Every structure is written in C-alpha cells, then in structure tokens.
Amino acid sequence: MNKITSINGTLLASLNELKEHTENGTVHVTEDERTAWNTQATVKAKGILIATQEDLDEHTGNKAIHVEEEERTAWSAKADASALSTKTDTSVFDAHKNDAAVHITEKERETWNGKQDKLMDEAGNMTLTGGLTTSATINANGGVNIPVATGIPTDTSAVNRMYAGGLAAVTNIYTSPAFLKSDAITATNSARINVLIPNQLVGVSTSVGGHTTLIASFERLVAQWNYSSWCGVSYIWSANYTSKFTLGIGRGSKTTRKDLSIDSFTMIPGNGLEQNTGEVLDITLNSVRDAGRQGHVIMVREIYWSITELKWKLKTTSSFIPASHNEPIPRLVHKIIYQQRKATRTWDEEYSNDGALWLLLTGGATKTLWKIATCRGVGTFEGAPPAQWCTDIASPSSNRGDVSFGGGEYTFYQADLVNPVYYGLDALSSNAIISEETTDFVDINIPWTNE
C-alpha cells in the first residue's frame, strides 16, 4: 500500500522521521545551552569573535596597556643600539683604565690608610718630625706646652702664669699715672667738694635737685719733644644719676662751657671751631632704666675734623647695657677707658676707627667690661696726654647728685706703635653698640634749668 507523502501539495514526514528529528540532540538547543549562550560577552560572526560595546570602552580606556603620544616621542628619542656603541668604545675605556694619575694602587691605598695611625698614638697624641704650617687658625683649647731654656716648669698652667705675669708687668711698665690734682678741682653752683684722700680720691655733691659742671685736672710726666707715644687713658669715675663725661684728646685747643643742659656740648673745638686734628668725646649715661628693654642707654658723641669735607663732623653712637634694677648705671661704673690700637694718620686718613671707649662695671654685674663706641683716634704728633675732663650731673628734685672719682693711668705704645691693651680690652669686652650715625657738627648750647 502506497504511503501518503503530501496533502494539498505540502510534504508530510513520516512518524518515524518526526521522532528521529525531535530526538536529535545535535541539531536542537537545550534550555541550559540557551541560558549559557545568552550570558556570553562575545559572539561570533563567520568564526570571528565580536566584543560588546562595554568591552570595547573598557579596552580603549585602559592607559596601562596603550602608549601615549608623549611616551612615544620620549621613547623614540632614546639612544638606539648603534649609538650605544660609541659610548662603550673599548679604546676610551682602556685609556681610562690605564690612567695611573686618576687611580690609586693597592700600595698607595695602604700607605694613605696608615697616615692617621702613624701620626697619632693610642692616646691621641701627635708627634711631627718637621714643622707645621697652616693658613687657618689653630685652636688649642687645652693650652700649649712650650719648652723654655730658663728651667721653669713647662706644663701649660705654669707657662701661662709665668708669661702672663711677665706680660702684665710689661704692660704696667708701659703706663704712667695721671695724678689727680685735688686742689685744682672746680664745681659750679656751690657743689660740695669732699677730698677723701688728697690727690687720690674725691667726691662732689650737688644741692638737692641741683646741677653742677665739675672739672678735674691731672698732673702727668711729659717726656717727649714734638711727638707723643700716648695711646690711651683710664679714669676712676662713678656717679649716681644721669651724667655726662667729656674728654678732649689730641692737638688743638678746646673750649669748655659750664652749666648747660645734658644734651648740650660742654666742650667744643676751640678758637671759634678752628681746624685741628684733635677731637672731643662726650659720654651721656642715663640713670633711668628702660624697664621694657631692661637696661640703660649710653650715648657717645665724637666731634672730629673731616680732612675731605673740611668741616667738623659729629659721630653719635647709641649703646645699650642690659641691667637689672640691682645694677644701676652710672652708679656701677668704676672706670671710663679710652684706648686706641695704633697711631691714626689724621693728616691723610678720613676715619679709621683706631680708638674705642669702654666702661668697667662693678657691683656684681655678670659682664663687667662693655665697649660703648669706636672712635677715629689721634696721631703721634698730637701733644701730651689729656690733662683734664669735665662731668655734668643733674640730680632729681628730692636727692643730691654725687660724683666720685680718683686718679688715672696713661697708656703708651709698645714696639712698632702698637697698643696691646686695646686688643686685650677688645677681646675681653662685650659689645654694647647698637647704632652709629655721622652728621655735620651743629653746636647745642642750652643753659641748664631745674624745670
């Protein structure tokens, strides 16, 4: 019997063919396969994997795996292999390797490493068979042991004592007393003069709330002809209230004026301000303590002739000395000191800072020596040492002003016109100088009043 294979022209499969097709697992997709394939990130087109847009964006944004334009330019500029060959030229390397001047040998290394050990023993002592020369400063904080032929001990302390004692005696030899003339002291406004020890120690007191101009004169030996070896002086001096100490040094007459205000000039160049090579120094010591700065202000004025400007000039130096309320100035001042390191060429040098002023303080002050000003200085053709000084003192309305003073000491140049006293003071002192100003000299001449 023939099978029916179509109906109305439509092909019909047999039941067996239908069963065979439906059971064919190769040509059909299972549910698990469909789910798995639907979760795939890529698909294939004609055997080629195709990424999703998300994958593409992630890839193109990955800077770690891509080369940027700047990196490409930098890497392209690097030396290639052909350039490296010139940098590793064996002939250049061999020449360097064989250069004995820039390399050390094993023997040289051994010698140099042994230098320090050979110079110093286990205790750190060094012995040299030859001399030692250096352009820098040699510091010997522990002292120097100097063998001498005189038989004295050579340890540091003994040598220091011997030579220091000898140098002190030498310095003393190069000084001469300034003998106070107690019978020649003058003081204005009926100030009381009390000679405590004739020609050695004197006290002067003002009236209560008063003022006085005190002039002290000194006798000295003048062993010279046209030139002088004088290079400094120190005076015993102290006061209890604001005072001004004035000293004239060098050639030329000086004019002294009395009973002027503390700010005025007690002494000026003489003969109507006639030109000369001397100078005038005045020191104003303010007894009013600056509580904010905790100390006292010192002002130094120097009148000198300018050889280039041909006029009198005024150098004003402001200094400050720290002090507690138990260290009043000028009460603690014990000496006023002027020294200069060498003779000044006043005829052809404008200003050389060869001189200086110091204050010696007592009364338990921690720092006892203060440098308060530098000065031009005077030459050897300058006449005899100064023979007088002036002091102005004004007391408050409830007290007397007191000035106590004694003799002095002149210093003379040692060999080659050098003054070691200057250098000694400069090394030991503290610097109180705050500011310096130089102007044309303009006289201040204002009478003192107690208002």
Coordinates of C-alpha atoms in Angstrom, one line a residue:
M1 CA 0.0 0.0 0.0
N2 CA 1.3 3.3 -1.0
K3 CA 2.1 5.8 1.7
I4 CA 0.7 9.3 1.7
T5 CA 3.6 11.8 1.3
S6 CA 1.7 15.0 0.7
I7 CA -1.5 16.8 1.3
N8 CA -2.6 19.5 -1.0
G9 CA 1.0 19.8 -2.2
T10 CA 2.5 20.0 1.3
L11 CA 5.2 17.5 2.1
L12 CA 4.5 15.3 5.1
A13 CA 7.1 13.5 7.2
S14 CA 6.5 10.0 8.5
L15 CA 6.1 9.4 12.1
N16 CA 9.4 7.7 12.3
E17 CA 11.1 10.7 10.6
L18 CA 9.4 13.1 13.1
K19 CA 10.5 11.0 16.0
E20 CA 14.1 10.8 14.7
H21 CA 14.2 14.6 14.3
T22 CA 12.8 15.5 17.6
E23 CA 15.2 13.2 19.4
N24 CA 18.2 14.6 17.6
G25 CA 20.2 16.4 20.4
T26 CA 22.8 17.8 18.0
V27 CA 20.5 20.0 15.9
H28 CA 18.5 21.2 18.8
V29 CA 19.4 23.7 21.7
T30 CA 18.7 22.8 25.2
E31 CA 17.4 25.2 27.8
D32 CA 20.8 25.1 29.6
E33 CA 22.7 25.8 26.4
R34 CA 20.4 28.7 25.5
T35 CA 20.9 30.3 29.0
A36 CA 24.7 29.8 28.8
W37 CA 24.9 31.3 25.3
N38 CA 22.8 34.3 26.3
T39 CA 25.2 35.2 29.0
Q40 CA 28.3 35.2 26.7
A41 CA 30.1 38.6 26.4
T42 CA 31.1 37.9 22.8
V43 CA 29.5 36.5 19.8
K44 CA 30.9 35.1 16.6
A45 CA 30.3 36.3 13.1
K46 CA 31.7 34.0 10.5
G47 CA 34.0 32.5 13.1
I48 CA 35.3 35.9 14.3
L49 CA 34.7 36.9 17.9
I50 CA 32.9 40.2 18.3
A51 CA 33.2 42.3 21.5
T52 CA 30.4 44.2 23.1
Q53 CA 30.4 48.0 23.3
E54 CA 31.1 47.7 27.0
D55 CA 34.2 45.6 26.4
L56 CA 35.4 48.0 23.7
D57 CA 35.0 51.0 26.0
E58 CA 36.9 49.2 28.8
H59 CA 39.7 48.3 26.5
T60 CA 40.2 51.7 24.8
G61 CA 40.2 53.4 28.3
N62 CA 43.0 51.2 29.6
K63 CA 46.1 53.6 29.7
A64 CA 48.3 51.0 31.2
I65 CA 48.4 48.9 28.0
H66 CA 48.5 51.7 25.5
V67 CA 51.3 54.1 24.6
E68 CA 50.5 57.8 24.7
E69 CA 51.9 60.4 22.2
E70 CA 54.3 61.9 24.8
E71 CA 55.6 58.5 25.7
R72 CA 56.1 57.6 22.1
T73 CA 58.1 60.8 21.5
A74 CA 60.3 60.3 24.6
W75 CA 61.0 56.6 23.8
S76 CA 61.7 57.4 20.2
A77 CA 64.4 59.9 21.4
K78 CA 66.2 57.2 23.3
A79 CA 69.6 56.1 22.0
D80 CA 69.4 53.1 19.8
A81 CA 71.9 50.3 19.7
S82 CA 74.1 52.0 17.1
A83 CA 74.5 55.0 19.4
L84 CA 75.5 52.8 22.4
S85 CA 78.5 51.5 20.6
T86 CA 80.1 55.0 20.7
K87 CA 79.6 55.2 24.4
T88 CA 81.3 51.9 25.1
D89 CA 84.3 52.4 22.9
T90 CA 86.8 50.0 24.2
S91 CA 89.7 52.3 23.4
V92 CA 88.2 55.1 25.5
F93 CA 87.6 52.6 28.4
D94 CA 91.1 51.1 28.1
A95 CA 92.6 54.6 28.2
H96 CA 90.7 55.4 31.4
K97 CA 91.5 52.1 33.0
N98 CA 95.3 52.5 32.3
D99 CA 95.4 56.2 33.6
A100 CA 97.6 55.9 36.7
A101 CA 97.0 59.5 37.6
V102 CA 93.4 59.1 38.4
H103 CA 93.6 55.7 40.1
I104 CA 95.4 54.6 43.2
T105 CA 97.4 51.4 43.6
E106 CA 97.0 48.9 46.4
K107 CA 100.3 50.2 47.8
E108 CA 99.1 53.8 47.8
R109 CA 95.8 52.8 49.5
E110 CA 97.7 51.0 52.2
T111 CA 100.1 54.0 52.7
W112 CA 97.3 56.6 52.9
N113 CA 95.2 54.5 55.2
G114 CA 98.1 54.3 57.6
K115 CA 98.8 58.0 57.7
Q116 CA 96.5 59.0 60.6
D117 CA 97.5 56.0 62.7
K118 CA 101.2 56.8 62.2
L119 CA 100.7 60.5 63.2
M120 CA 98.7 59.7 66.4
D121 CA 99.4 57.2 69.2
E122 CA 96.7 55.3 71.1
A123 CA 96.2 58.3 73.4
G124 CA 95.5 60.7 70.5
N125 CA 98.9 62.4 70.8
M126 CA 100.5 63.6 67.6
T127 CA 104.3 64.0 67.0
L128 CA 105.7 65.7 64.0
T129 CA 109.4 65.5 62.9
G130 CA 109.1 68.6 60.8
G131 CA 107.3 71.9 61.1
L132 CA 103.6 72.6 60.8
T133 CA 102.2 75.5 58.7
T134 CA 98.6 76.4 58.3
S135 CA 96.7 79.3 56.8
A136 CA 93.8 78.8 59.2
T137 CA 93.5 79.4 63.0
I138 CA 94.9 76.7 65.3
N139 CA 92.7 76.2 68.3
A140 CA 94.5 74.9 71.4
N141 CA 91.6 74.9 73.9
G142 CA 93.6 72.7 76.3
G143 CA 96.6 75.1 76.3
V144 CA 100.1 74.9 74.8
N145 CA 103.1 73.3 76.4
I146 CA 106.1 75.4 75.5
P147 CA 109.6 74.2 76.5
V148 CA 111.8 77.0 77.6
A149 CA 115.5 77.2 78.3
T150 CA 115.2 79.0 81.7
G151 CA 114.4 75.9 83.6
I152 CA 110.9 76.9 84.7
P153 CA 108.1 74.2 84.6
T154 CA 106.8 73.7 81.1
D155 CA 103.3 72.5 81.8
T156 CA 100.6 74.7 80.4
S157 CA 99.4 76.3 83.6
A158 CA 102.9 77.1 84.8
V159 CA 103.9 78.6 81.4
N160 CA 100.7 80.6 81.3
R161 CA 101.3 82.0 84.8
M162 CA 104.9 82.9 84.1
Y163 CA 104.3 84.6 80.8
A164 CA 101.0 86.2 81.8
G165 CA 102.8 87.6 84.9
G166 CA 105.6 88.9 82.8
L167 CA 103.3 90.4 80.2
A168 CA 101.3 92.1 83.0
A169 CA 104.5 93.6 84.3
V170 CA 105.5 94.8 80.8
T171 CA 102.1 96.4 80.3
N172 CA 102.4 98.1 83.7
I173 CA 105.8 99.4 82.6
Y174 CA 104.2 101.0 79.6
T175 CA 101.8 103.0 81.7
S176 CA 102.2 106.2 83.8
P177 CA 100.0 107.6 86.5
A178 CA 97.6 110.5 85.9
F179 CA 98.0 112.3 89.2
L180 CA 94.7 113.9 90.4
K181 CA 95.2 117.5 91.5
S182 CA 92.6 117.6 94.2
D183 CA 93.3 121.3 95.0
A184 CA 92.5 122.3 91.4
I185 CA 89.0 120.7 91.2
T186 CA 86.2 123.2 90.4
A187 CA 82.4 122.7 90.5
T188 CA 79.7 125.2 89.8
N189 CA 76.5 126.1 91.7
S190 CA 78.1 125.7 95.1
A191 CA 78.5 121.9 94.8
R192 CA 80.4 120.5 97.7
I193 CA 83.9 119.1 97.1
N194 CA 84.9 116.4 99.6
V195 CA 88.6 115.4 99.3
L196 CA 88.6 111.9 100.8
I197 CA 92.3 111.2 100.1
P198 CA 94.3 114.1 98.8
N199 CA 95.2 113.8 95.1
Q200 CA 93.7 110.3 95.0
L201 CA 90.0 110.2 95.8
V202 CA 87.4 113.0 95.8
G203 CA 83.6 113.2 96.0
V204 CA 81.5 116.0 94.7
S205 CA 77.8 116.5 95.6
T206 CA 75.2 118.9 94.2
S207 CA 72.4 120.5 96.1
V208 CA 69.1 118.7 96.2
G209 CA 67.6 118.9 92.7
G210 CA 70.7 120.8 91.6
H211 CA 73.2 120.7 88.8
T212 CA 77.0 121.2 88.6
T213 CA 79.7 121.2 86.0
L214 CA 82.7 119.6 87.5
I215 CA 86.3 119.9 86.1
A216 CA 89.0 117.6 87.3
S217 CA 92.7 118.3 86.4
F218 CA 95.6 115.9 86.3
E219 CA 99.4 116.2 86.5
R220 CA 101.5 114.0 84.3
L221 CA 105.1 113.5 83.2
V222 CA 105.6 114.9 79.7
A223 CA 108.7 113.1 78.4
Q224 CA 108.6 114.0 74.7
W225 CA 109.5 116.6 72.1
N226 CA 107.4 117.1 69.0
Y227 CA 105.8 113.6 69.0
S228 CA 103.9 111.7 71.7
S229 CA 103.6 107.9 72.3
W230 CA 100.4 108.4 74.3
C231 CA 97.6 106.0 73.1
G232 CA 95.1 105.7 75.9
V233 CA 93.9 106.5 79.4
S234 CA 91.6 105.2 82.1
Y235 CA 90.0 107.2 84.9
I236 CA 88.4 106.1 88.1
W237 CA 84.9 107.6 88.0
S238 CA 81.3 106.9 89.2
A239 CA 78.0 108.8 89.6
N240 CA 74.6 108.2 91.0
Y241 CA 72.3 110.0 88.5
T242 CA 72.3 110.9 84.8
S243 CA 75.7 112.3 84.0
K244 CA 77.8 113.4 81.0
F245 CA 81.6 112.8 81.0
T246 CA 83.6 114.9 78.4
L247 CA 87.2 114.4 77.4
G248 CA 89.3 116.3 74.8
I249 CA 92.2 114.4 73.1
G250 CA 94.8 115.3 70.5
R251 CA 96.0 118.6 69.2
G252 CA 94.1 121.8 69.2
S253 CA 92.6 123.9 71.9
K254 CA 89.3 123.1 73.4
T255 CA 86.6 125.4 74.8
T256 CA 84.8 124.3 78.0
R257 CA 81.4 125.7 78.8
K258 CA 79.6 125.3 82.1
D259 CA 76.0 124.7 83.4
L260 CA 74.5 123.7 80.1
S261 CA 71.8 121.1 79.6
I262 CA 72.9 117.4 79.5
D263 CA 72.1 117.4 75.7
S264 CA 74.4 120.4 75.1
F265 CA 78.1 120.2 74.3
T266 CA 80.2 121.1 77.4
M267 CA 83.4 121.0 75.3
I268 CA 83.9 122.0 71.7
P269 CA 86.9 122.7 69.5
G270 CA 88.5 126.0 70.5
N271 CA 89.4 129.2 68.8
G272 CA 86.0 129.6 67.1
L273 CA 86.0 126.0 65.8
E274 CA 89.4 126.4 64.2
Q275 CA 90.6 123.4 62.2
N276 CA 92.8 120.9 64.1
T277 CA 93.4 117.2 64.3
G278 CA 92.2 116.6 67.9
E279 CA 88.7 115.6 68.9
V280 CA 86.2 115.8 71.6
L281 CA 84.4 112.8 73.2
D282 CA 81.4 113.0 75.5
I283 CA 79.5 110.2 77.1
T284 CA 76.0 110.5 78.4
L285 CA 75.0 107.9 80.9
N286 CA 71.2 107.7 81.5
S287 CA 70.3 106.6 85.0
V288 CA 66.7 106.0 84.1
R289 CA 66.4 102.3 83.5
D290 CA 64.5 101.2 80.4
A291 CA 62.1 98.7 82.0
G292 CA 60.9 97.3 78.7
R293 CA 64.4 96.6 77.4
Q294 CA 65.7 96.0 80.9
G295 CA 68.8 98.1 80.8
H296 CA 70.4 101.5 80.4
V297 CA 71.1 103.6 77.3
I298 CA 74.5 105.1 76.8
M299 CA 75.2 107.8 74.2
V300 CA 78.6 108.7 72.9
R301 CA 79.3 111.8 70.7
E302 CA 82.6 112.4 68.9
I303 CA 83.5 115.7 67.3
Y304 CA 86.3 115.4 64.7
W305 CA 87.6 117.3 61.7
S306 CA 87.0 115.8 58.2
I307 CA 90.0 116.3 56.0
T308 CA 87.9 115.6 52.9
E309 CA 84.9 117.8 53.7
L310 CA 87.0 120.4 55.6
K311 CA 84.4 120.7 58.3
W312 CA 83.7 119.5 61.8
K313 CA 81.7 116.2 61.9
L314 CA 79.7 114.6 64.7
K315 CA 79.5 110.8 65.1
T316 CA 76.8 109.7 67.5
T317 CA 76.9 106.2 68.9
S318 CA 74.0 104.6 70.8
S319 CA 74.8 101.8 73.1
F320 CA 72.7 99.7 75.5
I321 CA 73.8 97.8 78.6
P322 CA 71.4 95.1 79.9
A323 CA 71.0 95.5 83.7
S324 CA 68.6 94.5 86.4
H325 CA 67.2 97.0 88.9
N326 CA 70.1 96.0 91.2
E327 CA 72.7 97.0 88.6
P328 CA 72.0 100.8 88.2
I329 CA 74.1 102.8 85.8
P330 CA 76.1 105.0 86.2
R331 CA 76.4 104.0 89.8
L332 CA 78.1 100.7 88.9
V333 CA 80.6 102.4 86.6
H334 CA 84.1 102.2 88.1
K335 CA 86.3 103.2 85.2
I336 CA 86.0 105.1 82.0
I337 CA 88.6 103.8 79.5
Y338 CA 89.9 105.2 76.2
Q339 CA 92.4 103.2 74.1
Q340 CA 93.5 103.1 70.5
R341 CA 95.2 100.2 68.7
K342 CA 97.7 102.3 66.7
A343 CA 98.5 105.8 65.8
T344 CA 96.0 107.4 63.4
R345 CA 97.2 109.2 60.3
T346 CA 95.0 112.2 61.0
W347 CA 96.6 114.2 58.2
D348 CA 95.6 111.8 55.3
E349 CA 93.1 109.4 56.7
E350 CA 89.4 110.3 56.8
Y351 CA 88.2 108.0 59.5
S352 CA 89.9 104.8 60.6
N353 CA 88.2 103.5 63.8
D354 CA 91.5 103.2 65.6
G355 CA 90.2 104.2 69.0
A356 CA 87.4 102.9 71.3
L357 CA 85.7 103.6 74.6
W358 CA 84.9 101.1 77.3
L359 CA 83.1 101.1 80.7
L360 CA 84.3 99.0 83.5
L361 CA 81.4 98.0 85.8
T362 CA 81.5 96.5 89.3
G363 CA 78.7 95.8 91.8
G364 CA 78.3 92.1 90.9
A365 CA 77.4 92.7 87.3
T366 CA 77.8 89.4 85.2
K367 CA 79.5 91.2 82.4
T368 CA 81.9 93.8 83.7
L369 CA 83.5 95.3 80.6
W370 CA 81.5 97.0 77.9
K371 CA 82.6 98.5 74.6
I372 CA 80.4 101.6 74.1
A373 CA 81.9 103.3 71.0
T374 CA 84.6 103.3 68.3
C375 CA 86.5 106.5 67.6
R376 CA 88.7 107.9 64.9
G377 CA 91.8 108.2 67.2
V378 CA 94.7 110.6 67.1
G379 CA 98.2 110.5 65.7
T380 CA 101.6 110.7 67.5
F381 CA 102.0 114.4 66.5
E382 CA 99.3 115.2 69.0
G383 CA 100.8 116.8 72.0
A384 CA 100.7 115.5 75.6
P385 CA 98.1 113.1 77.2
P386 CA 94.8 114.8 78.2
A387 CA 95.2 116.8 81.4
Q388 CA 91.5 117.2 82.4
W389 CA 88.0 116.0 82.0
C390 CA 84.5 117.5 82.7
T391 CA 81.4 116.0 84.2
D392 CA 77.9 117.4 84.2
I393 CA 75.4 115.9 86.6
A394 CA 71.8 116.8 87.3
S395 CA 70.0 115.4 90.4
P396 CA 66.3 114.8 90.8
S397 CA 64.3 117.2 92.9
S398 CA 64.4 115.0 96.0
N399 CA 68.1 114.0 96.1
R400 CA 71.7 115.2 95.6
G401 CA 73.8 114.2 92.7
D402 CA 77.1 112.6 93.6
V403 CA 80.2 112.0 91.5
S404 CA 83.2 110.1 92.9
F405 CA 86.5 109.9 91.1
G406 CA 90.2 109.4 91.5
G407 CA 93.4 109.3 89.5
G408 CA 94.0 107.8 86.2
E409 CA 96.5 105.9 84.1
Y410 CA 98.0 106.8 80.8
T411 CA 99.0 104.1 78.3
F412 CA 101.9 104.3 75.8
Y413 CA 102.6 102.5 72.6
Q414 CA 104.8 99.4 72.7
A415 CA 107.1 98.4 69.9
D416 CA 106.1 99.4 66.3
L417 CA 103.5 101.8 67.8
V418 CA 101.1 99.0 68.7
N419 CA 99.0 99.1 71.8
P420 CA 98.3 95.5 73.2
V421 CA 96.0 97.0 75.9
Y422 CA 93.5 97.9 73.1
Y423 CA 93.4 94.3 71.8
G424 CA 93.2 92.8 75.3
L425 CA 90.2 95.0 76.2
D426 CA 88.6 94.3 72.8
A427 CA 88.9 90.5 73.4
L428 CA 87.5 90.6 77.0
S429 CA 84.7 93.1 76.5
S430 CA 81.1 92.7 75.5
N431 CA 79.8 94.9 72.6
A432 CA 77.1 97.3 73.7
I433 CA 77.0 99.3 70.4
I434 CA 73.5 99.4 68.8
S435 CA 73.8 102.1 66.2
E436 CA 76.1 104.8 64.7
E437 CA 75.3 107.9 62.8
T438 CA 77.6 110.6 61.3
T439 CA 76.3 114.1 60.5
D440 CA 77.7 117.7 60.3
F441 CA 78.5 119.1 63.7
V442 CA 75.9 121.6 64.9
D443 CA 76.5 123.1 68.2
I444 CA 74.0 122.7 71.1
N445 CA 74.4 125.4 73.7
I446 CA 71.3 125.5 76.0
P447 CA 71.6 126.7 79.7
W448 CA 70.6 124.2 82.3
T449 CA 67.4 124.7 84.2
N450 CA 65.9 122.7 87.0
E451 CA 62.4 122.7 85.4

